[in-house]
Tab-separated table of C-alpha atoms in Angstrom:
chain	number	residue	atom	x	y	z
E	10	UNK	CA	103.588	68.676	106.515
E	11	UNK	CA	105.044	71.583	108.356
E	12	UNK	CA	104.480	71.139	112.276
E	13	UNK	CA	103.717	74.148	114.551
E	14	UNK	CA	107.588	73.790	115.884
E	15	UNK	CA	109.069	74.185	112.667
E	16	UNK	CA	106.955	76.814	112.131
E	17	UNK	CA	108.371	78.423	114.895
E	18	UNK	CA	111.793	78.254	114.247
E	19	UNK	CA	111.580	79.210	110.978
E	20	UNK	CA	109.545	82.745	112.405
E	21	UNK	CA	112.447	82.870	114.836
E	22	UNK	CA	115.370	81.926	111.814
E	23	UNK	CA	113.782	85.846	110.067
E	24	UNK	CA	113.507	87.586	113.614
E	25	UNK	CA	117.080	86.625	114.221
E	26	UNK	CA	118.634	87.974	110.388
E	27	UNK	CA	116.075	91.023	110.287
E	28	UNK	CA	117.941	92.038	113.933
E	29	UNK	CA	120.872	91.360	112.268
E	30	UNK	CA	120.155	93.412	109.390
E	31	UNK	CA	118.454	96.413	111.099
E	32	UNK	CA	121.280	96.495	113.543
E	33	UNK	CA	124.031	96.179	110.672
E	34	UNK	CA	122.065	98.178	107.728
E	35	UNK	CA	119.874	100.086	109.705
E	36	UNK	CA	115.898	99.852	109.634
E	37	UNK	CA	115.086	102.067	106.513
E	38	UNK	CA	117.772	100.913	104.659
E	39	UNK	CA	116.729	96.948	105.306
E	40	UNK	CA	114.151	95.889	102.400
E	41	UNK	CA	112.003	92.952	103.361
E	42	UNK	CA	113.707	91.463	100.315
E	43	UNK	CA	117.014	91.711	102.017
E	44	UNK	CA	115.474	90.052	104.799
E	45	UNK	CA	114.435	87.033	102.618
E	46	UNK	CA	117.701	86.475	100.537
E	47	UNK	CA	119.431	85.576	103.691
E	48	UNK	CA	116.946	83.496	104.970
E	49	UNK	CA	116.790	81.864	101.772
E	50	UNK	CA	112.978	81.784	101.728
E	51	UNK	CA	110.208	83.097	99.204
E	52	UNK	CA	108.115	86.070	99.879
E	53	UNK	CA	105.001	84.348	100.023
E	54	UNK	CA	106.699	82.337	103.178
E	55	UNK	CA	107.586	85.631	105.077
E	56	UNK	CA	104.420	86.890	104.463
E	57	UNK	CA	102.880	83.431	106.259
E	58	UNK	CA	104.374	84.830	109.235
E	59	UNK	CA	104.764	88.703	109.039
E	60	UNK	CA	102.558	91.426	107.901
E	61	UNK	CA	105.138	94.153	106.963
E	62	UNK	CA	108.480	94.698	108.049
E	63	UNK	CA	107.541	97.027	110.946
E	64	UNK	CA	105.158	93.788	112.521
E	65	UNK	CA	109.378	91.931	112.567
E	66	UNK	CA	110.334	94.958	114.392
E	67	UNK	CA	107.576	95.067	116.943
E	68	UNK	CA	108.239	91.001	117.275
E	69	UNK	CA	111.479	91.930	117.695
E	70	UNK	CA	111.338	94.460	120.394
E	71	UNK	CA	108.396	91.668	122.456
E	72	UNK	CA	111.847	89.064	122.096
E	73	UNK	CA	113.944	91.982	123.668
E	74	UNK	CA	111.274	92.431	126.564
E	75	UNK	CA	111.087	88.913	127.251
E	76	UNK	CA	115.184	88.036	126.957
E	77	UNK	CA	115.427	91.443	129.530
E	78	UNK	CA	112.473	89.260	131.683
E	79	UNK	CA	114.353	86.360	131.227
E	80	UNK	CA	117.450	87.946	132.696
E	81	UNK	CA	115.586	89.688	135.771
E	82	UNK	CA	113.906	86.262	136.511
E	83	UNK	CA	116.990	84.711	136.495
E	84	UNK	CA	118.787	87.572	139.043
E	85	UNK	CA	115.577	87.285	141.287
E	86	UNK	CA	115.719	83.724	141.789
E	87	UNK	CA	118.835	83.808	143.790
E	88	UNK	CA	118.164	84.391	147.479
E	89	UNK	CA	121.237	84.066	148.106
E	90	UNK	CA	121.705	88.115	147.312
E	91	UNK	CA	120.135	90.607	149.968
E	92	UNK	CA	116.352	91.400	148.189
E	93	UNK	CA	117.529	95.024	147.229
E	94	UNK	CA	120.679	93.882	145.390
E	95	UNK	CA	118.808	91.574	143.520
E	96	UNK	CA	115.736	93.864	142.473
E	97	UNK	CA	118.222	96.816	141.645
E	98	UNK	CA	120.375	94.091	139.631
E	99	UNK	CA	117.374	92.688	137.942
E	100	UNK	CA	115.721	95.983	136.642
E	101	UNK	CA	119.458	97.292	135.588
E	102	UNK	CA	119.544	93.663	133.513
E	103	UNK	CA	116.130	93.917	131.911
E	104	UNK	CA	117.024	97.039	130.505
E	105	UNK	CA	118.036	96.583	126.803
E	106	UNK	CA	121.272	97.782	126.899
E	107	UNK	CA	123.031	94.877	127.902
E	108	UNK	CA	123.339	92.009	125.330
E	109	UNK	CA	123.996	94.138	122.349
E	110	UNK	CA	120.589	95.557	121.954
E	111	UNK	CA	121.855	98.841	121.815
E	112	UNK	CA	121.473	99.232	117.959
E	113	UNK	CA	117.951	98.087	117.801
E	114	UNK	CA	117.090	100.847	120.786
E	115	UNK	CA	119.133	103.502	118.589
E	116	UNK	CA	116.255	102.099	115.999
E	117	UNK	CA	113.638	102.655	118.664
E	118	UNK	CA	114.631	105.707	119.308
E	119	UNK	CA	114.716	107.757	116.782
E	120	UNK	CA	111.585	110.354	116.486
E	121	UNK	CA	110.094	108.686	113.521
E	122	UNK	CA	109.866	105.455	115.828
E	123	UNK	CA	108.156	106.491	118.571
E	124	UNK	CA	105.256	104.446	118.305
E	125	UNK	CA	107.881	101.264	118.406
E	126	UNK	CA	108.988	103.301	121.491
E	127	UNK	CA	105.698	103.399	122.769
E	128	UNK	CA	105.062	99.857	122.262
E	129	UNK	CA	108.118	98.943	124.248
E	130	UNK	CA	107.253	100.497	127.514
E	131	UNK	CA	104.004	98.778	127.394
E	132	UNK	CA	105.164	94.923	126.847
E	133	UNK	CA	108.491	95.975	129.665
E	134	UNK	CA	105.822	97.375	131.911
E	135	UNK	CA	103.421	94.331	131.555
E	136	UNK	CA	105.977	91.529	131.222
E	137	UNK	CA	108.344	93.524	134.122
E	138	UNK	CA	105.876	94.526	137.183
E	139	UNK	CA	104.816	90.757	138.218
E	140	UNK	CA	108.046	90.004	138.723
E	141	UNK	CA	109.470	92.772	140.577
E	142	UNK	CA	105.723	92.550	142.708
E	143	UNK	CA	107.109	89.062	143.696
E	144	UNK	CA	110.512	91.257	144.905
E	145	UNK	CA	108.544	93.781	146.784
E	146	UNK	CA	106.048	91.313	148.809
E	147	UNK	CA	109.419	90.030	149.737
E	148	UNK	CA	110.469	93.086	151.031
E	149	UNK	CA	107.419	93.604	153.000
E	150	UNK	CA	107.036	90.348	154.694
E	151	UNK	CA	110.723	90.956	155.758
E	152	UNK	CA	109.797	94.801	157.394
E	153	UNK	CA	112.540	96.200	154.474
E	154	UNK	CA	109.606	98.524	152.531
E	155	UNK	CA	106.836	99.851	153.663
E	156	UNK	CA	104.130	100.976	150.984
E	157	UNK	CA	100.326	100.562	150.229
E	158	UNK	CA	100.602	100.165	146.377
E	159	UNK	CA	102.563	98.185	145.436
E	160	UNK	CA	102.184	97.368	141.327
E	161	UNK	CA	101.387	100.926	141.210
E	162	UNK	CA	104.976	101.808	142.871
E	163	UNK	CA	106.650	98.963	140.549
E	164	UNK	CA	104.901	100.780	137.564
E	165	UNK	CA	106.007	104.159	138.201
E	166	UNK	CA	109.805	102.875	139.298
E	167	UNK	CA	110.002	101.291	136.182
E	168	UNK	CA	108.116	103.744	133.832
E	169	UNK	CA	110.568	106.502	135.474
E	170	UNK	CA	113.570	104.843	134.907
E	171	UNK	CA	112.821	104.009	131.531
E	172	UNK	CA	111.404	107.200	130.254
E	173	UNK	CA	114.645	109.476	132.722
E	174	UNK	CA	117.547	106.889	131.185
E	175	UNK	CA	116.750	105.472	128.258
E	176	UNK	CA	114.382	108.019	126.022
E	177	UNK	CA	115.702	110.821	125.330
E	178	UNK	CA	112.870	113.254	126.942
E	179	UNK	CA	114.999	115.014	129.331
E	180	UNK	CA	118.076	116.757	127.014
E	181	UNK	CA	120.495	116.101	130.360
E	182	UNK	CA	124.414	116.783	129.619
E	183	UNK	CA	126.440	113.247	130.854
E	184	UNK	CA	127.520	115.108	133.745
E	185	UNK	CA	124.203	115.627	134.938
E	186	UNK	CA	123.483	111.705	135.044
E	187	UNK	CA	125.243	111.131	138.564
E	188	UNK	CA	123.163	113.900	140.412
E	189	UNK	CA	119.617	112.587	138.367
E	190	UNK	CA	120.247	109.133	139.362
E	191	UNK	CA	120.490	109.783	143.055
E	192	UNK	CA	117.542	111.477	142.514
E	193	UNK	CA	115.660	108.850	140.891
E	194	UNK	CA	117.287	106.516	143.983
E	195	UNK	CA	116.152	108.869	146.513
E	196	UNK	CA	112.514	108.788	145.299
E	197	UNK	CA	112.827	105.248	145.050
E	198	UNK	CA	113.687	104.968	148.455
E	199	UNK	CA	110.578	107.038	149.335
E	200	UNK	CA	108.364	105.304	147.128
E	201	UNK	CA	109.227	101.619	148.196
E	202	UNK	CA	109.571	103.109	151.822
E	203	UNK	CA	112.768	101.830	152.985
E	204	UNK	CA	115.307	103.373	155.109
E	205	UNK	CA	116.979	106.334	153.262
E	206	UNK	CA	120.100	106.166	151.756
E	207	UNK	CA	119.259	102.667	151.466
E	208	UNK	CA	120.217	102.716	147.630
E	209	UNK	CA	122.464	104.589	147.280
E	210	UNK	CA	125.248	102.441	146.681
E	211	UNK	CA	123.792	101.049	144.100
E	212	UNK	CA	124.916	105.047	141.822
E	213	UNK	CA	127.435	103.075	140.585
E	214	UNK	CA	125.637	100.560	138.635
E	215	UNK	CA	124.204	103.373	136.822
E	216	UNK	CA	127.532	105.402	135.808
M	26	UNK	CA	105.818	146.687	104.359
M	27	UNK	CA	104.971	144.344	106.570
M	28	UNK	CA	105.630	144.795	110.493
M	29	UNK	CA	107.212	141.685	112.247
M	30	UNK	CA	103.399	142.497	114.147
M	31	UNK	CA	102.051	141.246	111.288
M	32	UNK	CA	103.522	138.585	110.623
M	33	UNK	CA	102.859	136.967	114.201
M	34	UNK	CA	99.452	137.758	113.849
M	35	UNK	CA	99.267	135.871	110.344
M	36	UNK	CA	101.163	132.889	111.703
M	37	UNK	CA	98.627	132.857	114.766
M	38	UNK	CA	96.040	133.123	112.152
M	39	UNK	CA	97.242	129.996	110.146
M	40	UNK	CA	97.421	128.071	113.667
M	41	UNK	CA	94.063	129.101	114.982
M	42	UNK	CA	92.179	127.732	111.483
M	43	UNK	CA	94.705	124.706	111.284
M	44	UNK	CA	93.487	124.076	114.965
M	45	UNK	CA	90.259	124.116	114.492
M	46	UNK	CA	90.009	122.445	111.280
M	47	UNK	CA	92.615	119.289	112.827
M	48	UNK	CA	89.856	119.744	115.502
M	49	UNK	CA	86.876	118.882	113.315
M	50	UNK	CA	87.733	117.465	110.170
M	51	UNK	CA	90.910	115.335	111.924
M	52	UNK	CA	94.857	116.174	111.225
M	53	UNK	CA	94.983	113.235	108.454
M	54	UNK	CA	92.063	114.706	106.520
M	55	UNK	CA	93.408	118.544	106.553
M	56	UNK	CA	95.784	119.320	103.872
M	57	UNK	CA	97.418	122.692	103.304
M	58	UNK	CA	95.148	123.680	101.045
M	59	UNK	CA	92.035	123.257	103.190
M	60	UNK	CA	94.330	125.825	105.734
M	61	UNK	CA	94.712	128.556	103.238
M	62	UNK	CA	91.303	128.440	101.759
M	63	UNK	CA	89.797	129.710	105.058
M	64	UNK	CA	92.435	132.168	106.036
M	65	UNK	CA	93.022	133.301	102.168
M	66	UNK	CA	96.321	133.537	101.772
M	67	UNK	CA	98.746	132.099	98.920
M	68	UNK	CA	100.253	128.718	98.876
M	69	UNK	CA	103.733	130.769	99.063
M	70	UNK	CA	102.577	132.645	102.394
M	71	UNK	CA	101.981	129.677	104.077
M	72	UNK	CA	104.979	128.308	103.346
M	73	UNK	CA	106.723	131.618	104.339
M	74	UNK	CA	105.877	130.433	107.754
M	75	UNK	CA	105.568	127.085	108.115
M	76	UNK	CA	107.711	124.159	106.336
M	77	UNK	CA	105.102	121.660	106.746
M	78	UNK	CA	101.719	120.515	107.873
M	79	UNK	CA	103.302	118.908	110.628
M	80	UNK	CA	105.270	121.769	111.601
M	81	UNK	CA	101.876	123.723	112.572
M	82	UNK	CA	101.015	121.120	114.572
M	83	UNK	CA	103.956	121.171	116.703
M	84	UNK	CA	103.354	125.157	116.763
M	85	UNK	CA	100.268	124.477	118.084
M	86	UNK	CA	101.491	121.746	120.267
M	87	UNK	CA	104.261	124.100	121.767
M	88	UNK	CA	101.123	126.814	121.735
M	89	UNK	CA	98.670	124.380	124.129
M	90	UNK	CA	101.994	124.048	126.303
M	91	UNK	CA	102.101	127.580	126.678
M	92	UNK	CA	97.905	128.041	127.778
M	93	UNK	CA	98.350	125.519	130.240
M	94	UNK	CA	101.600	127.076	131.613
M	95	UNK	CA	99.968	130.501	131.828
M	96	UNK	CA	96.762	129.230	133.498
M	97	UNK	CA	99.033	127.224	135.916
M	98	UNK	CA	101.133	130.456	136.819
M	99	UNK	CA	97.877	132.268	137.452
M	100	UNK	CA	96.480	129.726	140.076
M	101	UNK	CA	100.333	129.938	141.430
M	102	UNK	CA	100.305	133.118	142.213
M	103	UNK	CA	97.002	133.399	144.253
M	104	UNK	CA	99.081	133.612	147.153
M	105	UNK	CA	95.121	133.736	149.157
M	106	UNK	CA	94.971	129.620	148.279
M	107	UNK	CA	96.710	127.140	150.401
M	108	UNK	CA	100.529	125.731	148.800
M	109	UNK	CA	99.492	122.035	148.517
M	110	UNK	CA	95.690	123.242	146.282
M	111	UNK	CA	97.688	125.738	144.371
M	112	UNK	CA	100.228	123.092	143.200
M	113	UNK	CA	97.626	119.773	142.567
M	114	UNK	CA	95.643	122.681	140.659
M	115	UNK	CA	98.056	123.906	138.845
M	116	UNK	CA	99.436	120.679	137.953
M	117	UNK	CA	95.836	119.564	136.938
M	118	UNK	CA	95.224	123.070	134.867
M	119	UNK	CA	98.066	122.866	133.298
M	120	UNK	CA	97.060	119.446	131.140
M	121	UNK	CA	95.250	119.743	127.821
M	122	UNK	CA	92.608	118.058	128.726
M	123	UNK	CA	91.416	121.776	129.918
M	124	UNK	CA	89.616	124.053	127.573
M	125	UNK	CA	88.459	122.018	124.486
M	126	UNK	CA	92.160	120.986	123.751
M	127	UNK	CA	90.710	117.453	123.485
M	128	UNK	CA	90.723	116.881	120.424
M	129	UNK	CA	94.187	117.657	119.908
M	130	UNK	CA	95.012	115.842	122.108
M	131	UNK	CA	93.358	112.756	120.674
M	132	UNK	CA	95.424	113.202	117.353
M	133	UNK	CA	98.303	113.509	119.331
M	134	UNK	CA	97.969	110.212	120.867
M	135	UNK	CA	97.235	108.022	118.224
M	136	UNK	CA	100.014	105.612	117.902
M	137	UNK	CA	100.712	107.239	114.709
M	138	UNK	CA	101.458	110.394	116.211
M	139	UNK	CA	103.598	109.002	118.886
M	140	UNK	CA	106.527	111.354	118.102
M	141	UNK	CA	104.325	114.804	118.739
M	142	UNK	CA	103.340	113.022	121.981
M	143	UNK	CA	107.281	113.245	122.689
M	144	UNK	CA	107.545	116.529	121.217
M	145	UNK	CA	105.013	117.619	124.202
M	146	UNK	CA	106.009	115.971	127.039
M	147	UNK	CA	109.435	117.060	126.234
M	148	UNK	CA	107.709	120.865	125.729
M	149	UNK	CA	105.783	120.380	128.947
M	150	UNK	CA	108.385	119.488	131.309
M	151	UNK	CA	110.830	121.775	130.447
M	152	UNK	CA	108.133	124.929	130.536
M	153	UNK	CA	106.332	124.041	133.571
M	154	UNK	CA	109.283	122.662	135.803
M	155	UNK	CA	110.401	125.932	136.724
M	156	UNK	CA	106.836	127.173	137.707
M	157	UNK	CA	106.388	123.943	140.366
M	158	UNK	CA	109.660	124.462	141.699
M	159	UNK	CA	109.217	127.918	142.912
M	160	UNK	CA	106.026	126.363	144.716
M	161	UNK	CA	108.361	123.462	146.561
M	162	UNK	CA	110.579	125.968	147.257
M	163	UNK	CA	107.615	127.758	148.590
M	164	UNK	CA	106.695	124.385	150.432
M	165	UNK	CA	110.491	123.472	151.709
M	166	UNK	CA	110.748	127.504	153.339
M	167	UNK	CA	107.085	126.473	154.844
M	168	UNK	CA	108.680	123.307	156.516
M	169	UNK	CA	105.853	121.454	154.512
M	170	UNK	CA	107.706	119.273	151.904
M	171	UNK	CA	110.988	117.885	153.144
M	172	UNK	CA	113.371	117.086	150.034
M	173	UNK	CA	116.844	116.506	148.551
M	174	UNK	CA	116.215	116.872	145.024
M	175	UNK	CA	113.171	119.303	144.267
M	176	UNK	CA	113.836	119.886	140.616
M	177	UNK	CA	114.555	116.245	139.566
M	178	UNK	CA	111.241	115.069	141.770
M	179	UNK	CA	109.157	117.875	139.804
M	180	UNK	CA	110.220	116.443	136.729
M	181	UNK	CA	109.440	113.083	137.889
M	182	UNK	CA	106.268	113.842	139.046
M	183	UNK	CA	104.884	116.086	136.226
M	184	UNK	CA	106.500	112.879	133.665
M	185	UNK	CA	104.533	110.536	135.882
M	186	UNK	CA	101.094	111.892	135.929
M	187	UNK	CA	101.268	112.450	132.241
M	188	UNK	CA	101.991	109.093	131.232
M	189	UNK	CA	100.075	107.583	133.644
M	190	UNK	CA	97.118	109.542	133.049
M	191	UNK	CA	97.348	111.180	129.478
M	192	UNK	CA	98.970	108.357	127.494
M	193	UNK	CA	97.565	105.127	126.555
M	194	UNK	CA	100.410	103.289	128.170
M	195	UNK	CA	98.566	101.700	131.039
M	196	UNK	CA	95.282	99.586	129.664
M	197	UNK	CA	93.540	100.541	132.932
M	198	UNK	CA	89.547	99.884	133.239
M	199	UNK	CA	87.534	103.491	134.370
M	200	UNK	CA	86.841	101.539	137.425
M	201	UNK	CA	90.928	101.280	138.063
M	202	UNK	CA	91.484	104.776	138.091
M	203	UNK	CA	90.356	105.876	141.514
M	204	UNK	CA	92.802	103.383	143.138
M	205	UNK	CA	95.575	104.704	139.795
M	206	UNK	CA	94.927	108.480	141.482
M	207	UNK	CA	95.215	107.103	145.078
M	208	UNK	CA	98.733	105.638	144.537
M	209	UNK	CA	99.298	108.392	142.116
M	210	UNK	CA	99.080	110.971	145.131
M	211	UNK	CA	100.324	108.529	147.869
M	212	UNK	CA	104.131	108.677	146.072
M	213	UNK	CA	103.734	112.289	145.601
M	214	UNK	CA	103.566	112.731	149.164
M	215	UNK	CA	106.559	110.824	149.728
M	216	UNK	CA	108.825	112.135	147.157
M	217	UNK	CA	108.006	115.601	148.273
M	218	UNK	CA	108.147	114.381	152.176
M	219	UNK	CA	105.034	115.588	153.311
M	220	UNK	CA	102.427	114.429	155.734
M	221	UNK	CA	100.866	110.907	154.825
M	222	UNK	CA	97.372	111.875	153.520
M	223	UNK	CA	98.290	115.196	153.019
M	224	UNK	CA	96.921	114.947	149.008
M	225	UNK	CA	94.330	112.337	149.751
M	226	UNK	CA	91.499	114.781	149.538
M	227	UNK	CA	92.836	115.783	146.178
M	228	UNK	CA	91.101	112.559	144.707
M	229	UNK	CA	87.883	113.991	143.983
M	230	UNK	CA	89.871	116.486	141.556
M	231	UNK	CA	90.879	113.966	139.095
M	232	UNK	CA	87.910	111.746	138.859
């Protein structure tokens, strides 16, 4: 008899060669066949697990949130970096570029994916705004920000970066990208009520 | 002969009926046919203007962008109305929700359609940016915003109230929103560097 754990890993064994495959092949061009002949399993056993190839995807994209979580946990934890470091640091890492995600965004991207898009901001905003609240009570109790809303200010930080840098809504040339991030900075700034020019250092993370 | 006249009132002719009938019957359940059986033209006429079904809808898409542009320039220019009430009711005119666009809007949302969604926003921003930046110039000359960045915070703003309040990105309760709006108007304030409070009374408008 199967037990719930090795049910797990063998959910996690096709998540990890359909990644593989829609980075490598591309999503269209990835049958779910494909998917199985690698994993060396019968249809009727990905089917236990998945719906359709698009219900991998969107599992696939919930492991990317929670590995970029994972990451910003991870930076938050150590108090031994000033608070601002840390939170800038943390929502830089949680962002899926880093970690070779870049092909499955390129996926997630593309017009005809938007919905996968859509369903991305959602789990990063859900999964992403405790943790960074945690960050900004910090900041409070220690007189750095100065604000009245706080999840509201982590959601709109977050859903700004996101939808500014990583979907392509705004059509901005590369050499634009210095000038927006201050920007974005600058309102940050504002938003989390901190001294200005308070992050601006941090530009060069972005570029 | 046919006058290029003509032509833009046929094509405005095709999008008012495909409107309406996306309106009532639903975009799935309209095919092209159902579109030139009211307006009574040949299969070959319609495809004279349009390649698709989905192409009129993004005419019409780009064609609510332009009402609510035009009835935000109108409220801009009543030069009679205070800055700050001009701007929140532009910004608020300017949204489909205005003027039975509802139902568009509806299709448009559905996950399915997440890619018009994009298609708009990206529309939006880029016609109604200019509009609001004239106004914070207006603002900056009247010493009453006080900002680094005023196209880059218009764009931020304009992308923030419509995903927070036109997309189904948030799962908020009804109850939520009237705290949503407050925080919503609070960080407006601050990016544009006004007076805390200044858009409090603004509440009311949204809810």
């Amino acid at each position: 008899m199967k037990t719930v754990k090795e049910g797990e890993v063998r959910k996690q064994e096709i998540l990890m060669v359909a990644r593989e495959l829609f980075v490598t092949k591309g999503y269209e061009q990835t049958s779910v066949n494909d998917i199985l002949k690698i994993v060396g399993i019968a249809k009727g056993t990905f089917y236990y697990y998945f719906k359709s190839k698009e219900e991998v995807l969107a599992a696939i994209i919930l492991n990317i949130v929670e590995e970029g979580a994972k990451r910003a946990e991870q930076i938050l934890k150590d108090k031994s970096v000033p608070l601002i470091s840390r939170m800038m640091m943390a929502i830089m890492a949680q962002s899926p570029e880093f970690e070779g995600s870049e092909a499955i965004r390129d996926e997630m991207h593309k017009v005809e994916n938007a919905k996968l898009e859509q369903f991305y901001t959602k789990a990063m905003l859900k999964r992403m705004t405790p943790l960074l609240e945690d960050a900004v009570a910090e900041g409070v109790e220690a007189d750095l920000f100065h604000l009245n809303y706080p999840r509201e200010t982590i959601e709109s930080i977050l859903l700004l970066g996101h939808m500014l840098f990583d979907c392509n809504i705004m059509d901005w040339e590369v050499e634009d990208y210095p000038e927006k991030i201050q920007s974005y900075l600058a309102n940050m700034e504002r938003m989390l009520g901190t001294k200005e020019g308070e992050l601006k250092d941090f530009l060069q993370m972005f570029v």
